[in-house]
Short mmCIF file of C-alpha atoms in Angstrom, two decimals:
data_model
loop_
_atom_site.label_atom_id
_atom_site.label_comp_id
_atom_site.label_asym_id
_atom_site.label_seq_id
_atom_site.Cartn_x
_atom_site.Cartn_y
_atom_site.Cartn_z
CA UNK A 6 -10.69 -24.16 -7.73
CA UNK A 7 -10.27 -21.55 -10.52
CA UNK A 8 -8.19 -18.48 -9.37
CA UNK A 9 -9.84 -16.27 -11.87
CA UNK A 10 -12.77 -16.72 -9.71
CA UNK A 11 -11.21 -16.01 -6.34
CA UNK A 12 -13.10 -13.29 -5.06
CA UNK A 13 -10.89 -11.92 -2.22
CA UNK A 14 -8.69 -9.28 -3.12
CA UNK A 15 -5.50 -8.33 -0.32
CA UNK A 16 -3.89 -5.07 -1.19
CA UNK A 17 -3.41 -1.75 0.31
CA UNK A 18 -6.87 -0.08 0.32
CA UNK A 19 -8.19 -2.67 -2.23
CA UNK A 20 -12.18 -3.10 -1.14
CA UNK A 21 -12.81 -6.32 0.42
CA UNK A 22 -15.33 -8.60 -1.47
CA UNK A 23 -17.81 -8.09 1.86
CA UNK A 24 -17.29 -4.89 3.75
CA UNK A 25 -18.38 -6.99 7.08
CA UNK A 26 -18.25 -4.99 10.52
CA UNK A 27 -18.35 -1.56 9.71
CA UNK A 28 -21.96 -0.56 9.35
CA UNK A 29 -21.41 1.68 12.52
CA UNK A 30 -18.86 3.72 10.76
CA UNK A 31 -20.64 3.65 7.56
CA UNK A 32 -23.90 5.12 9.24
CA UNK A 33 -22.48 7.82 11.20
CA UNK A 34 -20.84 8.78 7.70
CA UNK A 35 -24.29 8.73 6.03
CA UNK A 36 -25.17 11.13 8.68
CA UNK A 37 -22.83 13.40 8.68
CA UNK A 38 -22.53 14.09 5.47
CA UNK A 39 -26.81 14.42 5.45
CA UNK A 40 -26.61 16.99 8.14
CA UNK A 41 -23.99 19.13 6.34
CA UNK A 42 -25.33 19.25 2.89
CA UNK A 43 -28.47 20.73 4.56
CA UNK A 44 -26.71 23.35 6.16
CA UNK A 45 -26.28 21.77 9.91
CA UNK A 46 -23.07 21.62 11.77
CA UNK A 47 -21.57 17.56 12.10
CA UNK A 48 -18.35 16.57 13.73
CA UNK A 49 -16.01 15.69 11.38
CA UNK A 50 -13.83 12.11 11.62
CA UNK A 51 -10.42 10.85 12.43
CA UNK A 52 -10.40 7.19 11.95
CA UNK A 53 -7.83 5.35 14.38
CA UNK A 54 -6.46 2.34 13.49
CA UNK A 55 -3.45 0.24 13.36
CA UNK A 56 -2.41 -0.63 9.89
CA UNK A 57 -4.18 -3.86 7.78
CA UNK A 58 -7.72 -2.46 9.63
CA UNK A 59 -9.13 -1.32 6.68
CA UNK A 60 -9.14 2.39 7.19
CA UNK A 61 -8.24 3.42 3.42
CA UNK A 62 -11.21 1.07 2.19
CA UNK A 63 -13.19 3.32 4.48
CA UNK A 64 -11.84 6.36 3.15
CA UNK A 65 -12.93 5.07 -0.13
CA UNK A 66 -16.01 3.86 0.91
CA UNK A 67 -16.91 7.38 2.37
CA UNK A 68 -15.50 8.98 -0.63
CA UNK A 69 -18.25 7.49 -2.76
CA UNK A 70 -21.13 8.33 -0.89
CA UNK A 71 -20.07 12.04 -0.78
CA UNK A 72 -20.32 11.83 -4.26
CA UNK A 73 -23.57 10.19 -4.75
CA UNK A 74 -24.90 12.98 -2.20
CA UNK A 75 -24.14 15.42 -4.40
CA UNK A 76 -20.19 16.77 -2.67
CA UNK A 77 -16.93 17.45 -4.51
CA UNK A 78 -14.11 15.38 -3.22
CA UNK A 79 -10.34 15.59 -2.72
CA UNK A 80 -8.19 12.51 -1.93
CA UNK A 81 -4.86 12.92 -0.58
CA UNK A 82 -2.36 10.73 1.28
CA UNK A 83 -0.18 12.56 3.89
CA UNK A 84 3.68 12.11 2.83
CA UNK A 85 6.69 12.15 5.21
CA UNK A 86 8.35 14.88 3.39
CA UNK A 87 6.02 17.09 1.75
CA UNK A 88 4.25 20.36 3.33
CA UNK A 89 0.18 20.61 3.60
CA UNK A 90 0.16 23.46 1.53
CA UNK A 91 1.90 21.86 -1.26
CA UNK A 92 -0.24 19.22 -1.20
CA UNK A 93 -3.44 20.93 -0.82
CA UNK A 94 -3.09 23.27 -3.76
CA UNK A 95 -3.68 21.41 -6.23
CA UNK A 96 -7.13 19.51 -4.68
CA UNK A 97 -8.41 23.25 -3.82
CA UNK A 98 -7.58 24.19 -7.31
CA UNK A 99 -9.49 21.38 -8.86
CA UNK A 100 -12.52 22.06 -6.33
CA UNK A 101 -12.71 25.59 -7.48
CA UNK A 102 -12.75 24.75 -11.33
CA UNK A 103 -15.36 22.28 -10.81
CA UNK A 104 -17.46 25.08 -9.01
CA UNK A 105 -16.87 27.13 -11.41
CA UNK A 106 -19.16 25.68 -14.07
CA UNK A 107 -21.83 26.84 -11.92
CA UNK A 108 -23.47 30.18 -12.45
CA UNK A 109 -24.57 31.03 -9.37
CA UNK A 110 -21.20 30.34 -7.33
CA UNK A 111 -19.18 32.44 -10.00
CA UNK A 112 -18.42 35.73 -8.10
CA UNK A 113 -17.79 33.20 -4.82
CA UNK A 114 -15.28 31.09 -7.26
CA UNK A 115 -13.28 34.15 -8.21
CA UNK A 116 -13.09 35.56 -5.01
CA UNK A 117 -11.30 32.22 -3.96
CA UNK A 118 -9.46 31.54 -7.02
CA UNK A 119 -7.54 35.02 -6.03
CA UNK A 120 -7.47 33.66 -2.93
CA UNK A 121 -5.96 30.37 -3.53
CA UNK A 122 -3.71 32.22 -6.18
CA UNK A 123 -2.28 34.13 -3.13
CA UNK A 124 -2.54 31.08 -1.02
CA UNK A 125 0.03 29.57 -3.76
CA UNK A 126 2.42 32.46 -4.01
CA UNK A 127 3.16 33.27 -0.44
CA UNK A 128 3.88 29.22 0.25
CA UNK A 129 5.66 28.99 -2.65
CA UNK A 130 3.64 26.30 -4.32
CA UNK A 131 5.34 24.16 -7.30
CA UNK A 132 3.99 21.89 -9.47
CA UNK A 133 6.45 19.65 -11.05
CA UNK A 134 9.75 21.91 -11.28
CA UNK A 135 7.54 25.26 -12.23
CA UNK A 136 7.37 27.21 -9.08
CA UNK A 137 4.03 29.49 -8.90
CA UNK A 138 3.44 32.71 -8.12
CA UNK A 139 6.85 33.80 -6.30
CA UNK A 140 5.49 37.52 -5.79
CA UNK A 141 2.31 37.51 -3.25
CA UNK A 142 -0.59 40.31 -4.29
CA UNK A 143 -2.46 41.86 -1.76
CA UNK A 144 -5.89 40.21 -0.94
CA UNK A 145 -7.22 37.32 0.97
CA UNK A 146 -4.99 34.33 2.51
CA UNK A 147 -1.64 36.12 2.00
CA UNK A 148 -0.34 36.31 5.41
CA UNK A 149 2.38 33.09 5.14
CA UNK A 150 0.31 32.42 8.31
CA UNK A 151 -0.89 28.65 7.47
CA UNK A 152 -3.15 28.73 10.17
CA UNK A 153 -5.01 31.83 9.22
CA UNK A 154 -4.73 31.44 5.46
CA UNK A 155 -5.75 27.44 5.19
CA UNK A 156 -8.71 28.74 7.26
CA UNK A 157 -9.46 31.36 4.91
CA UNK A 158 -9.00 28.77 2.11
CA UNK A 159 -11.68 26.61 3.35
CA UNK A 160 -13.90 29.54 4.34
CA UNK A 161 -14.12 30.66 0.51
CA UNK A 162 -14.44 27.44 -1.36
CA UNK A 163 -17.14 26.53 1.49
CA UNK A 164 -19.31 29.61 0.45
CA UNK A 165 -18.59 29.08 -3.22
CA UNK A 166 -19.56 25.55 -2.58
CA UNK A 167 -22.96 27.04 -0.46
CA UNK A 168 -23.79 29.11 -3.81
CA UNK A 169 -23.71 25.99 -6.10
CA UNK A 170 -25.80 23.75 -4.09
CA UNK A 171 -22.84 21.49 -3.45
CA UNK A 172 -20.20 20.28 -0.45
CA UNK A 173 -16.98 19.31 -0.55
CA UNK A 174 -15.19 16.63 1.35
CA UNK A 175 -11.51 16.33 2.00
CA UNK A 176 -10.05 13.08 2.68
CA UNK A 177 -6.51 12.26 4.14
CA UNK A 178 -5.01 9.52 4.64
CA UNK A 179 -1.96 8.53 6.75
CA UNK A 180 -2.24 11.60 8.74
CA UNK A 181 -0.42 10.93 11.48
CA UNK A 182 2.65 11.98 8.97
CA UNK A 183 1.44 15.82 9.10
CA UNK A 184 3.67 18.50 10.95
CA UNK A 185 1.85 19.19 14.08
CA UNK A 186 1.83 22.97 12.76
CA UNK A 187 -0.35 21.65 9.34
CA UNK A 188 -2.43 19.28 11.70
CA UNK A 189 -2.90 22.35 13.62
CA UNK A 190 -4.05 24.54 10.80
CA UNK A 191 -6.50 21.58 9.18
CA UNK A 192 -8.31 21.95 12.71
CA UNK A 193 -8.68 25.61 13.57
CA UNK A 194 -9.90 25.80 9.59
CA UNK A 195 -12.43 22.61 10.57
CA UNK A 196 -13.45 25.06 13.50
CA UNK A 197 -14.07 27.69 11.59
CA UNK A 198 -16.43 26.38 8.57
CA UNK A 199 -18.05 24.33 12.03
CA UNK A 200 -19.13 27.79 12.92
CA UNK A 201 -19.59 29.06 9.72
CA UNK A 202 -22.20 26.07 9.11
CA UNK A 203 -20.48 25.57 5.42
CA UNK A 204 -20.94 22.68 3.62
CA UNK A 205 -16.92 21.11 4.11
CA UNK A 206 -16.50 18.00 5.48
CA UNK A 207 -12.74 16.61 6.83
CA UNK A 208 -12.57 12.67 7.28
CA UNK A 209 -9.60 11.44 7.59
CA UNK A 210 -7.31 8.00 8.50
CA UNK A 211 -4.25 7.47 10.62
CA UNK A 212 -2.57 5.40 13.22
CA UNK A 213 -4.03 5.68 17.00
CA UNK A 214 -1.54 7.99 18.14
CA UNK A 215 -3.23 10.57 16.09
CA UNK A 216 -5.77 11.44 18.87
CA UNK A 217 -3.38 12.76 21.01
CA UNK A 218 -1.49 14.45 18.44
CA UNK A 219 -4.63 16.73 17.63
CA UNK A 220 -5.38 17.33 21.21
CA UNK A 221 -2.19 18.27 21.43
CA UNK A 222 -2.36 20.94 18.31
CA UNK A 223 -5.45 22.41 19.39
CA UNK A 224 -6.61 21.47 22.83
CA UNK A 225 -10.68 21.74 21.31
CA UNK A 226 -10.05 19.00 18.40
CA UNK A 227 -12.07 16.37 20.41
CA UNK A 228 -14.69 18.84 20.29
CA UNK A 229 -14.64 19.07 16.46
CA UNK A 230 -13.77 15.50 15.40
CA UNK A 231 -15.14 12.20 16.01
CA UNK A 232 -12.49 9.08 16.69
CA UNK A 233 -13.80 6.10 15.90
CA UNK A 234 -11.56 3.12 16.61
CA UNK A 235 -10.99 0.91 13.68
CA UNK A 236 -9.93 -2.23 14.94
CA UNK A 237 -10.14 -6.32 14.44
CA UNK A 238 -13.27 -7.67 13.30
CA UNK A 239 -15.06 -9.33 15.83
CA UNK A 240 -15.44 -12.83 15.02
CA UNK A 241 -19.27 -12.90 13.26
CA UNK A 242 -17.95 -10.08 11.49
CA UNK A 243 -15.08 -11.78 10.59
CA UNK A 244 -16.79 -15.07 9.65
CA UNK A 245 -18.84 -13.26 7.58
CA UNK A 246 -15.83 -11.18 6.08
CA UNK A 247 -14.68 -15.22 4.72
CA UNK A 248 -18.03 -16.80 4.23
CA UNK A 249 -20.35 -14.41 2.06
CA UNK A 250 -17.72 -13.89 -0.54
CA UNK A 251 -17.04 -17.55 -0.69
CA UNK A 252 -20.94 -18.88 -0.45
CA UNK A 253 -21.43 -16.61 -3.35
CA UNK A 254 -19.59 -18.28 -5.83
CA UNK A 255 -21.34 -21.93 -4.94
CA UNK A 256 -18.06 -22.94 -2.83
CA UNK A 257 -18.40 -23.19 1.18
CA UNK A 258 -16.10 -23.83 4.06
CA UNK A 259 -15.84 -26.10 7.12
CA UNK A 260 -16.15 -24.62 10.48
CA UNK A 261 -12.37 -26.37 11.37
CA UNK A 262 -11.35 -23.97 8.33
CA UNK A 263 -12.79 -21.17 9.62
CA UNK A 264 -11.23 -21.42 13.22
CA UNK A 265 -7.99 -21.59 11.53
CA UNK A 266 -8.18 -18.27 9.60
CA UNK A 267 -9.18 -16.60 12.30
CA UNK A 268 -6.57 -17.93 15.00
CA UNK A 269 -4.17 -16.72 12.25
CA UNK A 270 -5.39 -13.37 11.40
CA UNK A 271 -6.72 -12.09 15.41
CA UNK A 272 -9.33 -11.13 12.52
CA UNK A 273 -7.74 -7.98 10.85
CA UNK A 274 -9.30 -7.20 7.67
CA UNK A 275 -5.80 -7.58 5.41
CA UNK A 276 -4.77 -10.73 6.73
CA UNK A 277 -8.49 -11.87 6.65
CA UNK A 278 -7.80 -11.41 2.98
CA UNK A 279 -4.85 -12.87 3.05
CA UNK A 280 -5.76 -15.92 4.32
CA UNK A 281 -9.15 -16.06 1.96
CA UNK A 282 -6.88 -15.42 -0.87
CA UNK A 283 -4.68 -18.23 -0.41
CA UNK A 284 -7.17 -20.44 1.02
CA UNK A 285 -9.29 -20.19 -2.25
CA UNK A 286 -6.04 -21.01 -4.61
CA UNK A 287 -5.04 -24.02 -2.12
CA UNK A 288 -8.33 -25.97 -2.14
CA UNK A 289 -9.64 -28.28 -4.90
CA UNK A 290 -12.94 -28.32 -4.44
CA UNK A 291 -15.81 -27.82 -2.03
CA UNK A 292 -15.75 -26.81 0.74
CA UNK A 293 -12.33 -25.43 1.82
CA UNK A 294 -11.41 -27.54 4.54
CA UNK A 295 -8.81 -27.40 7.67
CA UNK A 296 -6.22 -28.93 5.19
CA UNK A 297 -6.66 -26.39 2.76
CA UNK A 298 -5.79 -23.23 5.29
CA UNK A 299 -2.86 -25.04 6.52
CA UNK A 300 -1.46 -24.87 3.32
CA UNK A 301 -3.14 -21.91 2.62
CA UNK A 302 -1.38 -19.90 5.86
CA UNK A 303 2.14 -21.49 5.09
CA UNK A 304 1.24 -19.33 1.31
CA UNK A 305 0.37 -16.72 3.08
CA UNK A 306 3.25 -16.46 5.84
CA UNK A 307 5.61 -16.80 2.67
CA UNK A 308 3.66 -13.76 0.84
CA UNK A 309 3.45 -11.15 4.03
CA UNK A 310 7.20 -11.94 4.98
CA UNK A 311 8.82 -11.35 1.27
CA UNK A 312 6.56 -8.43 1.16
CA UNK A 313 4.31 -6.68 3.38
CA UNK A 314 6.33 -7.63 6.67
CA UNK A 315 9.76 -7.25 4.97
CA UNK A 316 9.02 -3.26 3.18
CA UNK A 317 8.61 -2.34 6.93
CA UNK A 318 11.68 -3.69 7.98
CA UNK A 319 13.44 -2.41 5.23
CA UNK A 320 12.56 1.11 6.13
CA UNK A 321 14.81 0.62 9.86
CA UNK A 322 18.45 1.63 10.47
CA UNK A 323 20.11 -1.43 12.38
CA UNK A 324 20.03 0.34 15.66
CA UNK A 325 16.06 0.64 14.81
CA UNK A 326 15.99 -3.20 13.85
CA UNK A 327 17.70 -3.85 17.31
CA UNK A 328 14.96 -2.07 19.19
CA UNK A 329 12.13 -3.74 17.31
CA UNK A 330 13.77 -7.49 18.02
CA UNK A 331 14.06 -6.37 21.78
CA UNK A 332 10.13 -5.53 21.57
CA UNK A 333 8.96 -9.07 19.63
CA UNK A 334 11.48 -10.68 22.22
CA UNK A 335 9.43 -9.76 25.07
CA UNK A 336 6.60 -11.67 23.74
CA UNK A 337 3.22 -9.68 22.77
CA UNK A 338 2.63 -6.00 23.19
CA UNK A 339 1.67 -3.96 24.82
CA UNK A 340 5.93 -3.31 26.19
CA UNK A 341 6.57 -1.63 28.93
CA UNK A 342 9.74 1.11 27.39
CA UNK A 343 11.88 0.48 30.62
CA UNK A 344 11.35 -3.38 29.79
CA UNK A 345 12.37 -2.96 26.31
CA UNK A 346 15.53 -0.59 27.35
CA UNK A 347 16.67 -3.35 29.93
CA UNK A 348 16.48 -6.16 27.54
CA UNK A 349 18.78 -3.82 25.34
CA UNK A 350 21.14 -3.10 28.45
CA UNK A 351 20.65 0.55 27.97
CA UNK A 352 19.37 3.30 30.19
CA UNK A 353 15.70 4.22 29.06
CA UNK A 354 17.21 8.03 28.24
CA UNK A 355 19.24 6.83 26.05
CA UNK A 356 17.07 5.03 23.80
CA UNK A 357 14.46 7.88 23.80
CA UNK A 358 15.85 9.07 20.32
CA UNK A 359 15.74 5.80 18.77
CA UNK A 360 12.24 5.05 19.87
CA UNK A 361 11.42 8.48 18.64
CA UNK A 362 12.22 7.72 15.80
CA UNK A 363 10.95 4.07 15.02
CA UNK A 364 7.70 6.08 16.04
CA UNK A 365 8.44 8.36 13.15
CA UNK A 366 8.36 6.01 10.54
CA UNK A 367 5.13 4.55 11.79
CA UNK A 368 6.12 1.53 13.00
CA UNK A 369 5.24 1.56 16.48
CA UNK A 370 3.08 3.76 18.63
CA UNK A 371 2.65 4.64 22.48
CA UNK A 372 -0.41 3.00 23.35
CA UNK A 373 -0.02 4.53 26.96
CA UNK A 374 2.56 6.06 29.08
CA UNK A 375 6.17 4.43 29.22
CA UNK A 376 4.71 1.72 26.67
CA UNK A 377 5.66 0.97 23.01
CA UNK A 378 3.53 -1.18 20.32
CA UNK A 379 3.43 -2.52 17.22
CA UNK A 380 1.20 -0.31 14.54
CA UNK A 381 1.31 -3.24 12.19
CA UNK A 382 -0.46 -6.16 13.50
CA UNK A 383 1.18 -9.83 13.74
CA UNK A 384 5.01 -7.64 13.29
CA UNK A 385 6.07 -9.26 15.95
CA UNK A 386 5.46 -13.24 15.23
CA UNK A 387 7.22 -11.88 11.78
CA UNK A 388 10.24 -10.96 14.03
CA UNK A 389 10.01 -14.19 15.84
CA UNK A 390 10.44 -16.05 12.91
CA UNK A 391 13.28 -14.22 11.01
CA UNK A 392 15.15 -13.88 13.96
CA UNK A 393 14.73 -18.07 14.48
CA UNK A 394 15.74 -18.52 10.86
CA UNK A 395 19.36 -16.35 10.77
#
């Protein structure tokens, strides 16, 4: 069949041809973002998910119907090695100037741009190599507390929002990479515009250890955010994930087919598209048949180890590599850490670092106490099979 007209599309954050199990998610967003452009208080959300879930195509998806309900939005994907401030500058900035077209949120616009100019000088805010604002005025947000002065932030550009009939709604991605200090100040500044009843939404995207994380930053986040889990499709979802896309360009597929791709994927949205992807370019014609997605998943295998598997690996030290190996040598996760240390012939103390540190990077996560995971699904059968082929 034609690739041109393959319609699945694997990629980080790419949307899926058929956004298939998520209508829950989708809904409460509707909601929430409803309640708060009307002036009523809505939790805001944390998605949890490991990674090939489909969280960023959430984001996304959220994203654009803040916009069509009238709200401002600012995307922004949490580095490793850059500060909140520094990275929220520039998204408040651009909020503010957008506001600022409108008459009747003028005097609330200024009143945060010489907020946000204090907010810049007193973090030492740079963009590019220009550093802004080294000398702090006196005024609002100036107290090099982030805490108080992110709060403040929000507090102004949600009343300058209020005056022009608009919301704004801040999206982060990967956010289990903030400082526990900046994940602290995004949720006592979420607290405040809760009470405040201002029109500023949070949603945001990271790996399931971030629920503990913000309970343990401020002990009330549970109060102020909703976790939803993101996890594997369940398998109509999933089915339907494969099928629509494909029915709607006159192909089909056999059920034999469809059994396949889902034994392979556990039915996580990437691999689902994965598998789709490679399915489509394997068959000849109609309907894509158990043949097809055997040499379809030997494709795909060969794609997800030289690349998404392999960038992951590449990102471990060789002591990290040997931890990982002990983990996918244990069979499937969940691992018990004491299982994982005794397979290593090390005392459990000693490997605390090193675990600490693969957990650092993202790679794994505690999914309970004393145990260790993979946060990218199918890792381990990738480990499996490059450690069987050295």
């Amino acid at each position: 069949m034609d690739p041109l007209e393959n319609p699945f599309a694997p990629g980080a954050g790419s949307p899926p041809p058929e956004l298939a199990g998520r209508d829950h998610i989708i809904d409460d967003a509707r909601i929430a973002l409803g309640r708060v452009i009307a002036g009523r208080s809505s939790q805001s959300q944390i998605l949890l998910g490991l990674r090939g879930t489909g969280k960023t195509v959430l984001l996304n998806k959220i994203e654009s119907l803040a916009e069509e309900r009238n709200y401002l939005t600012a995307f922004v994907e949490a580095p490793e090695d850059r500060r909140l401030a520094e990275l929220l500058y520039p998204q408040m900035r651009q909020v503010l100037r957008k506001l600022s077209n409108v008459e009747a949120a003028r005097v609330a616009v200024n009143s945060a741009l010489s907020g946000l100019r204090n907010f810049a000088s007193v973090f030492k805010v740079s963009v590019g190599e220009l550093e802004i604002g080294v000398e702090p005025t006196p005024g609002s947000a100036d107290t090099g507390n982030l805490e108080l002065d992110l709060t403040e932030m929000f507090e102004l550009i949600g009343r300058a929002a209020k005056d022009a009939g608009r919301g704004w709604v801040l999206l982060v991605d990967e956010v289990q990479y903030l400082e526990e200090k900046d994940l602290a100040a995004v949720i006592v500044a979420v607290h405040r515009i809760s009470q405040k009843n201002l029109p500023i939404l949070v949603v945001a995207a990271g790996l399931p250890q971030i629920a503990g994380l913000s309970g343990n930053a401020k002990s009330y986040a549970e109060r102020l955010f909703a976790f939803p889990p993101i996890g594997a499709l369940e398998r109509s979802a999933a089915i339907e994930a494969i099928r629509k896309p494909i029915v709607k360009q006159g192909v089909d597929i056999d059920g034999e087919a469809l059994d396949e791709i889902l034994a392979k994927t556990d039915g996580y949205p990437f691999f689902l598209q994965e598998w789709g992807y490679q399915a489509w370019n394997a068959a000849t014609k109609s309907p894509i048949t158990l043949r097809d997605m055997i040499r379809a998943s030997i494709r795909a295998l060969a794609r997800l180890d030289e690349g998404f598997f392999k960038v992951r690996m590449d990102r471990l030290t060789p002591a990290e590599v040997e931890y990982v190996n002990a983990m996918a040598g244990l069979g499937h996760g969940p691992y018990r850490s004491l299982e994982v240390a005794s397979s290593l012939g090390r005392e459990l103390s000693a490997l605390g670092p090193r675990r600490a540190s693969i957990i650092g990077k993202g790679m794994i996560y505690s999914p309970g106490h004393g145990e260790v995971d993979f946060t990218v699904p199918l890792f381990d059968d990738f480990l499996r099979r490059r450690s069987s082929a050295i």
